[in-house]
mmCIF file of C-alpha atoms in Angstrom:
data_model
loop_
_atom_site.group_PDB
_atom_site.id
_atom_site.type_symbol
_atom_site.label_atom_id
_atom_site.label_comp_id
_atom_site.label_asym_id
_atom_site.label_seq_id
_atom_site.Cartn_x
_atom_site.Cartn_y
_atom_site.Cartn_z
ATOM 1 C CA UNK A 111 188.549 131.786 57.472
ATOM 2 C CA UNK A 112 191.989 133.394 57.140
ATOM 3 C CA UNK A 113 191.190 134.634 53.641
ATOM 4 C CA UNK A 114 187.976 136.243 54.903
ATOM 5 C CA UNK A 115 189.786 138.078 57.692
ATOM 6 C CA UNK A 116 192.501 139.183 55.285
ATOM 7 C CA UNK A 117 189.874 140.582 52.939
ATOM 8 C CA UNK A 118 188.361 142.567 55.793
ATOM 9 C CA UNK A 119 191.727 143.989 56.793
ATOM 10 C CA UNK A 120 192.532 144.825 53.183
ATOM 11 C CA UNK A 121 189.178 146.559 52.734
ATOM 12 C CA UNK A 122 190.003 148.623 55.820
ATOM 13 C CA UNK A 123 193.339 149.652 54.316
ATOM 14 C CA UNK A 124 195.369 147.610 56.800
ATOM 15 C CA UNK A 125 198.437 145.863 55.429
ATOM 16 C CA UNK A 126 199.266 142.387 56.735
ATOM 17 C CA UNK A 127 202.610 140.605 56.948
ATOM 18 C CA UNK A 128 203.177 136.988 57.945
ATOM 19 C CA UNK A 129 206.157 135.649 59.869
ATOM 20 C CA UNK A 130 206.772 131.979 60.572
ATOM 21 C CA UNK A 131 209.024 130.735 63.344
ATOM 22 C CA UNK A 132 206.908 127.608 63.645
ATOM 23 C CA UNK A 133 208.544 126.106 60.543
ATOM 24 C CA UNK A 134 211.728 125.610 62.605
ATOM 25 C CA UNK A 135 214.121 126.226 59.735
ATOM 26 C CA UNK A 136 217.064 128.597 59.606
ATOM 27 C CA UNK A 137 215.825 130.026 56.316
ATOM 28 C CA UNK A 138 212.333 130.840 57.602
ATOM 29 C CA UNK A 139 213.680 132.274 60.848
ATOM 30 C CA UNK A 140 215.947 134.524 58.796
ATOM 31 C CA UNK A 141 213.208 135.647 56.396
ATOM 32 C CA UNK A 142 210.780 136.319 59.237
ATOM 33 C CA UNK A 143 213.304 138.330 61.230
ATOM 34 C CA UNK A 144 214.443 140.410 58.267
ATOM 35 C CA UNK A 145 210.821 141.090 57.308
ATOM 36 C CA UNK A 146 210.121 142.429 60.805
ATOM 37 C CA UNK A 147 213.234 144.578 60.490
ATOM 38 C CA UNK A 148 212.075 145.990 57.176
ATOM 39 C CA UNK A 149 208.663 146.842 58.604
ATOM 40 C CA UNK A 150 210.219 148.546 61.631
ATOM 41 C CA UNK A 151 212.850 150.379 59.601
ATOM 42 C CA UNK A 152 215.600 148.316 61.252
ATOM 43 C CA UNK A 153 216.636 145.982 58.445
ATOM 44 C CA UNK A 154 220.369 146.181 59.202
ATOM 45 C CA UNK A 155 219.834 145.245 62.847
ATOM 46 C CA UNK A 156 217.437 142.469 61.848
ATOM 47 C CA UNK A 157 220.020 141.022 59.481
ATOM 48 C CA UNK A 158 222.588 141.114 62.283
ATOM 49 C CA UNK A 159 220.205 139.193 64.541
ATOM 50 C CA UNK A 160 219.478 136.686 61.772
ATOM 51 C CA UNK A 161 223.207 136.201 61.176
ATOM 52 C CA UNK A 162 223.786 135.562 64.877
ATOM 53 C CA UNK A 163 220.966 133.015 64.883
ATOM 54 C CA UNK A 164 222.322 131.211 61.839
ATOM 55 C CA UNK A 165 225.840 131.044 63.292
ATOM 56 C CA UNK A 166 224.502 129.543 66.509
ATOM 57 C CA UNK A 167 222.363 126.977 64.691
ATOM 58 C CA UNK A 168 225.301 126.052 62.475
ATOM 59 C CA UNK A 169 227.155 125.005 65.631
ATOM 60 C CA UNK A 170 224.591 122.222 65.813
ATOM 61 C CA UNK A 171 224.001 121.275 62.190
ATOM 62 C CA UNK A 172 227.656 121.359 61.119
ATOM 63 C CA UNK A 173 228.751 119.015 63.894
ATOM 64 C CA UNK A 174 225.826 116.632 63.525
ATOM 65 C CA UNK A 175 226.707 116.402 59.816
ATOM 66 C CA UNK A 176 230.054 114.847 60.798
ATOM 67 C CA UNK A 177 228.356 111.820 62.364
ATOM 68 C CA UNK A 178 228.174 108.549 60.476
ATOM 69 C CA UNK A 179 224.751 108.690 58.838
ATOM 70 C CA UNK A 180 224.432 104.902 58.974
ATOM 71 C CA UNK A 181 225.296 104.595 62.659
ATOM 72 C CA UNK A 182 222.500 104.259 65.219
ATOM 73 C CA UNK A 183 221.642 107.445 67.095
ATOM 74 C CA UNK A 184 220.745 107.690 70.798
ATOM 75 C CA UNK A 185 217.021 107.194 71.347
ATOM 76 C CA UNK A 186 215.240 110.130 72.962
ATOM 77 C CA UNK A 187 211.984 110.566 74.833
ATOM 78 C CA UNK A 188 210.702 114.124 75.311
ATOM 79 C CA UNK A 189 207.770 115.001 77.529
ATOM 80 C CA UNK A 190 205.994 118.241 78.385
ATOM 81 C CA UNK A 191 206.349 118.512 82.139
ATOM 82 C CA UNK A 192 203.030 118.545 83.959
ATOM 83 C CA UNK A 193 204.164 116.848 87.147
ATOM 84 C CA UNK A 194 205.427 113.357 87.888
ATOM 85 C CA UNK A 195 201.934 111.839 87.860
ATOM 86 C CA UNK A 196 200.994 113.086 84.372
ATOM 87 C CA UNK A 197 202.516 110.905 81.667
ATOM 88 C CA UNK A 198 203.127 110.905 77.992
ATOM 89 C CA UNK A 199 202.526 114.355 76.468
ATOM 90 C CA UNK A 200 205.190 114.201 73.760
ATOM 91 C CA UNK A 201 205.841 115.189 70.134
ATOM 92 C CA UNK A 202 205.982 113.023 67.022
ATOM 93 C CA UNK A 203 207.440 114.797 63.991
ATOM 94 C CA UNK A 204 206.806 118.453 64.796
ATOM 95 C CA UNK A 205 207.951 120.921 67.458
ATOM 96 C CA UNK A 206 210.507 119.194 69.715
ATOM 97 C CA UNK A 207 209.927 115.989 67.786
ATOM 98 C CA UNK A 208 211.293 117.662 64.660
ATOM 99 C CA UNK A 209 214.370 118.972 66.477
ATOM 100 C CA UNK A 210 215.465 115.646 67.972
ATOM 101 C CA UNK A 211 216.852 114.207 64.685
ATOM 102 C CA UNK A 212 218.393 117.580 63.788
ATOM 103 C CA UNK A 213 220.221 117.412 67.114
ATOM 104 C CA UNK A 214 221.555 113.893 66.624
ATOM 105 C CA UNK A 215 218.923 111.670 68.199
ATOM 106 C CA UNK A 216 216.141 109.252 67.312
ATOM 107 C CA UNK A 217 212.716 110.250 68.618
ATOM 108 C CA UNK A 218 210.874 107.269 70.130
ATOM 109 C CA UNK A 219 207.556 109.001 69.326
ATOM 110 C CA UNK A 220 208.349 109.615 65.646
ATOM 111 C CA UNK A 221 205.512 108.669 63.316
ATOM 112 C CA UNK A 222 202.905 108.313 66.059
ATOM 113 C CA UNK A 223 200.864 111.375 65.044
ATOM 114 C CA UNK A 224 200.412 113.908 62.259
ATOM 115 C CA UNK A 225 199.721 116.685 64.749
ATOM 116 C CA UNK A 226 201.944 118.763 66.992
ATOM 117 C CA UNK A 227 201.664 116.534 70.037
ATOM 118 C CA UNK A 228 201.031 112.902 70.837
ATOM 119 C CA UNK A 229 200.279 110.913 73.966
ATOM 120 C CA UNK A 230 202.803 108.144 74.540
ATOM 121 C CA UNK A 231 201.682 105.349 76.862
ATOM 122 C CA UNK A 232 203.899 104.722 79.914
ATOM 123 C CA UNK A 233 204.323 101.134 78.762
ATOM 124 C CA UNK A 234 205.628 102.299 75.406
ATOM 125 C CA UNK A 235 208.242 104.493 77.065
ATOM 126 C CA UNK A 236 209.428 101.510 79.108
ATOM 127 C CA UNK A 237 209.480 99.236 76.057
ATOM 128 C CA UNK A 238 211.413 101.807 74.022
ATOM 129 C CA UNK A 239 214.010 102.121 76.805
ATOM 130 C CA UNK A 240 215.275 105.544 75.656
ATOM 131 C CA UNK A 241 218.919 106.488 76.035
ATOM 132 C CA UNK A 242 218.009 110.107 76.811
ATOM 133 C CA UNK A 243 215.004 111.709 78.520
ATOM 134 C CA UNK A 244 214.365 115.444 78.202
ATOM 135 C CA UNK A 245 211.477 117.376 79.720
ATOM 136 C CA UNK A 246 210.094 120.566 78.216
ATOM 137 C CA UNK A 247 209.393 122.733 81.252
ATOM 138 C CA UNK A 248 206.924 125.575 81.604
ATOM 139 C CA UNK A 249 206.715 128.401 84.168
ATOM 140 C CA UNK A 250 203.495 126.833 85.503
ATOM 141 C CA UNK A 251 203.858 126.602 89.280
ATOM 142 C CA UNK A 252 200.383 125.381 90.235
ATOM 143 C CA UNK A 253 201.161 121.713 89.458
ATOM 144 C CA UNK A 254 202.798 119.653 92.192
ATOM 145 C CA UNK A 255 206.290 118.437 91.266
ATOM 146 C CA UNK A 256 206.235 120.236 87.930
ATOM 147 C CA UNK A 257 209.677 121.082 86.562
ATOM 148 C CA UNK A 258 209.587 124.869 86.243
ATOM 149 C CA UNK A 259 212.176 126.751 84.177
ATOM 150 C CA UNK A 260 212.458 130.143 82.522
ATOM 151 C CA UNK A 261 212.549 133.725 83.721
ATOM 152 C CA UNK A 262 213.318 134.003 87.439
ATOM 153 C CA UNK A 263 213.277 130.260 88.114
ATOM 154 C CA UNK A 264 215.550 128.426 90.557
ATOM 155 C CA UNK A 265 217.829 125.749 89.083
ATOM 156 C CA UNK A 266 218.111 123.858 92.389
ATOM 157 C CA UNK A 267 214.333 123.482 92.679
ATOM 158 C CA UNK A 268 214.046 122.383 89.053
ATOM 159 C CA UNK A 269 216.830 119.810 89.468
ATOM 160 C CA UNK A 270 215.173 118.413 92.585
ATOM 161 C CA UNK A 271 211.887 118.006 90.762
ATOM 162 C CA UNK A 272 213.519 116.516 87.687
ATOM 163 C CA UNK A 273 215.145 113.896 89.914
ATOM 164 C CA UNK A 274 211.691 112.879 91.178
ATOM 165 C CA UNK A 275 210.820 111.634 87.688
ATOM 166 C CA UNK A 276 213.334 108.838 88.207
ATOM 167 C CA UNK A 277 210.902 107.359 90.747
ATOM 168 C CA UNK A 278 208.154 106.706 88.219
ATOM 169 C CA UNK A 279 207.135 103.063 88.039
ATOM 170 C CA UNK A 280 209.661 101.132 85.968
ATOM 171 C CA UNK A 281 211.852 104.114 85.163
ATOM 172 C CA UNK A 282 214.726 102.811 87.266
ATOM 173 C CA UNK A 283 215.281 100.244 84.489
ATOM 174 C CA UNK A 284 215.397 102.796 81.656
ATOM 175 C CA UNK A 285 218.864 103.431 80.235
ATOM 176 C CA UNK A 286 218.473 107.205 80.458
ATOM 177 C CA UNK A 287 217.734 106.983 84.180
ATOM 178 C CA UNK A 288 220.414 104.416 84.952
ATOM 179 C CA UNK A 289 223.011 106.516 83.142
ATOM 180 C CA UNK A 290 221.807 109.895 84.475
ATOM 181 C CA UNK A 291 221.099 111.145 80.955
ATOM 182 C CA UNK A 292 218.116 113.265 81.908
ATOM 183 C CA UNK A 293 217.628 116.962 81.326
ATOM 184 C CA UNK A 294 215.018 119.685 81.055
ATOM 185 C CA UNK A 295 214.735 122.964 79.195
ATOM 186 C CA UNK A 296 212.281 125.841 79.118
ATOM 187 C CA UNK A 297 209.537 125.026 76.633
ATOM 188 C CA UNK A 298 209.786 128.504 75.106
ATOM 189 C CA UNK A 299 213.252 127.646 73.790
ATOM 190 C CA UNK A 300 211.438 126.592 70.635
ATOM 191 C CA UNK A 301 209.915 128.614 67.791
ATOM 192 C CA UNK A 302 211.736 131.824 68.732
ATOM 193 C CA UNK A 303 214.645 133.736 67.260
ATOM 194 C CA UNK A 304 216.643 132.558 70.286
ATOM 195 C CA UNK A 305 215.602 128.902 70.004
ATOM 196 C CA UNK A 306 219.168 128.047 68.954
ATOM 197 C CA UNK A 307 219.815 127.642 72.690
ATOM 198 C CA UNK A 308 217.191 124.905 72.861
ATOM 199 C CA UNK A 309 218.725 123.122 69.881
ATOM 200 C CA UNK A 310 222.197 123.399 71.396
ATOM 201 C CA UNK A 311 220.957 121.979 74.701
ATOM 202 C CA UNK A 312 219.285 119.052 72.948
ATOM 203 C CA UNK A 313 222.411 118.374 70.906
ATOM 204 C CA UNK A 314 224.675 118.548 73.953
ATOM 205 C CA UNK A 315 222.402 116.233 75.934
ATOM 206 C CA UNK A 316 222.051 113.735 73.078
ATOM 207 C CA UNK A 317 225.637 113.903 71.754
ATOM 208 C CA UNK A 318 227.643 115.127 74.788
ATOM 209 C CA UNK A 319 231.123 114.393 73.441
ATOM 210 C CA UNK A 320 230.441 116.283 70.238
ATOM 211 C CA UNK A 321 229.231 119.379 72.077
ATOM 212 C CA UNK A 322 231.233 119.355 75.305
ATOM 213 C CA UNK A 323 232.667 122.811 74.528
ATOM 214 C CA UNK A 324 229.271 124.394 73.773
ATOM 215 C CA UNK A 325 227.474 126.325 76.531
ATOM 216 C CA UNK A 326 223.865 126.933 75.430
ATOM 217 C CA UNK A 327 222.979 129.251 78.312
ATOM 218 C CA UNK A 328 226.124 131.338 77.802
ATOM 219 C CA UNK A 329 225.189 131.765 74.135
ATOM 220 C CA UNK A 330 221.642 132.660 75.147
ATOM 221 C CA UNK A 331 223.047 135.203 77.611
ATOM 222 C CA UNK A 332 225.116 136.752 74.834
ATOM 223 C CA UNK A 333 222.046 137.035 72.617
ATOM 224 C CA UNK A 334 220.093 138.798 75.347
ATOM 225 C CA UNK A 335 222.957 141.193 76.042
ATOM 226 C CA UNK A 336 223.258 142.104 72.371
ATOM 227 C CA UNK A 337 219.669 142.172 71.182
ATOM 228 C CA UNK A 338 217.025 141.964 73.915
ATOM 229 C CA UNK A 339 215.540 144.889 75.869
ATOM 230 C CA UNK A 340 215.486 142.883 79.118
ATOM 231 C CA UNK A 341 218.111 140.998 81.103
ATOM 232 C CA UNK A 342 218.234 137.223 81.027
ATOM 233 C CA UNK A 343 217.625 135.710 84.437
ATOM 234 C CA UNK A 344 216.617 132.403 85.956
ATOM 235 C CA UNK A 345 217.458 128.838 84.976
ATOM 236 C CA UNK A 346 216.520 127.835 81.435
ATOM 237 C CA UNK A 347 218.180 124.415 81.179
ATOM 238 C CA UNK A 348 219.210 121.776 83.712
ATOM 239 C CA UNK A 349 220.795 118.352 83.542
ATOM 240 C CA UNK A 350 221.150 115.520 86.046
ATOM 241 C CA UNK A 351 224.638 114.930 84.647
ATOM 242 C CA UNK A 352 225.913 118.115 86.264
#
């Protein structure tokens, strides 16, 4: 299918370039960004953006590398927020599931699917008793009790709705709930040139002592001030610890 469409574009004299932020690697983010810069005649600026991204990601990877590789890591459950009554939309080894181990945690859904997402039964979440729970929030406001984050969103409302998840059946006995280790971040803080902020938030939530001096939203703000054509506004991350 792709090859057929490429042939049609080529026959029409249209050049095609591929970028890949879905791979979630520093190298591919860099190559994709620099390629866009070359196409737009802004290679120097693109390299500056790529360097900024790499420096921010290295804040995560360099510190996680100092942990004892043999020591157990905090267990983490991530869920795409669709309201308190909708359970289990998580990630196995891709998307957020791939970032959890990079950020110092153990994903309770690892290995459950070969695809991007996986449904985790409520009973499995209870049995796994995760140390940390993180919701990936969307800007979708038409779902009751949905945790909404991103451009123009209110942190107080998001925190109130995140707290409602603690009232799910059996969740009061989960370590993450008992210890207030629950957070949420805007789902679009993945697979972007500014997704370092999502990685930093995960790392800080999973390994708080190691990242207590890191402020993901401040670093995201700096990126927007330096490189984006719009101002950053709204709440992008929240935590019940705060």
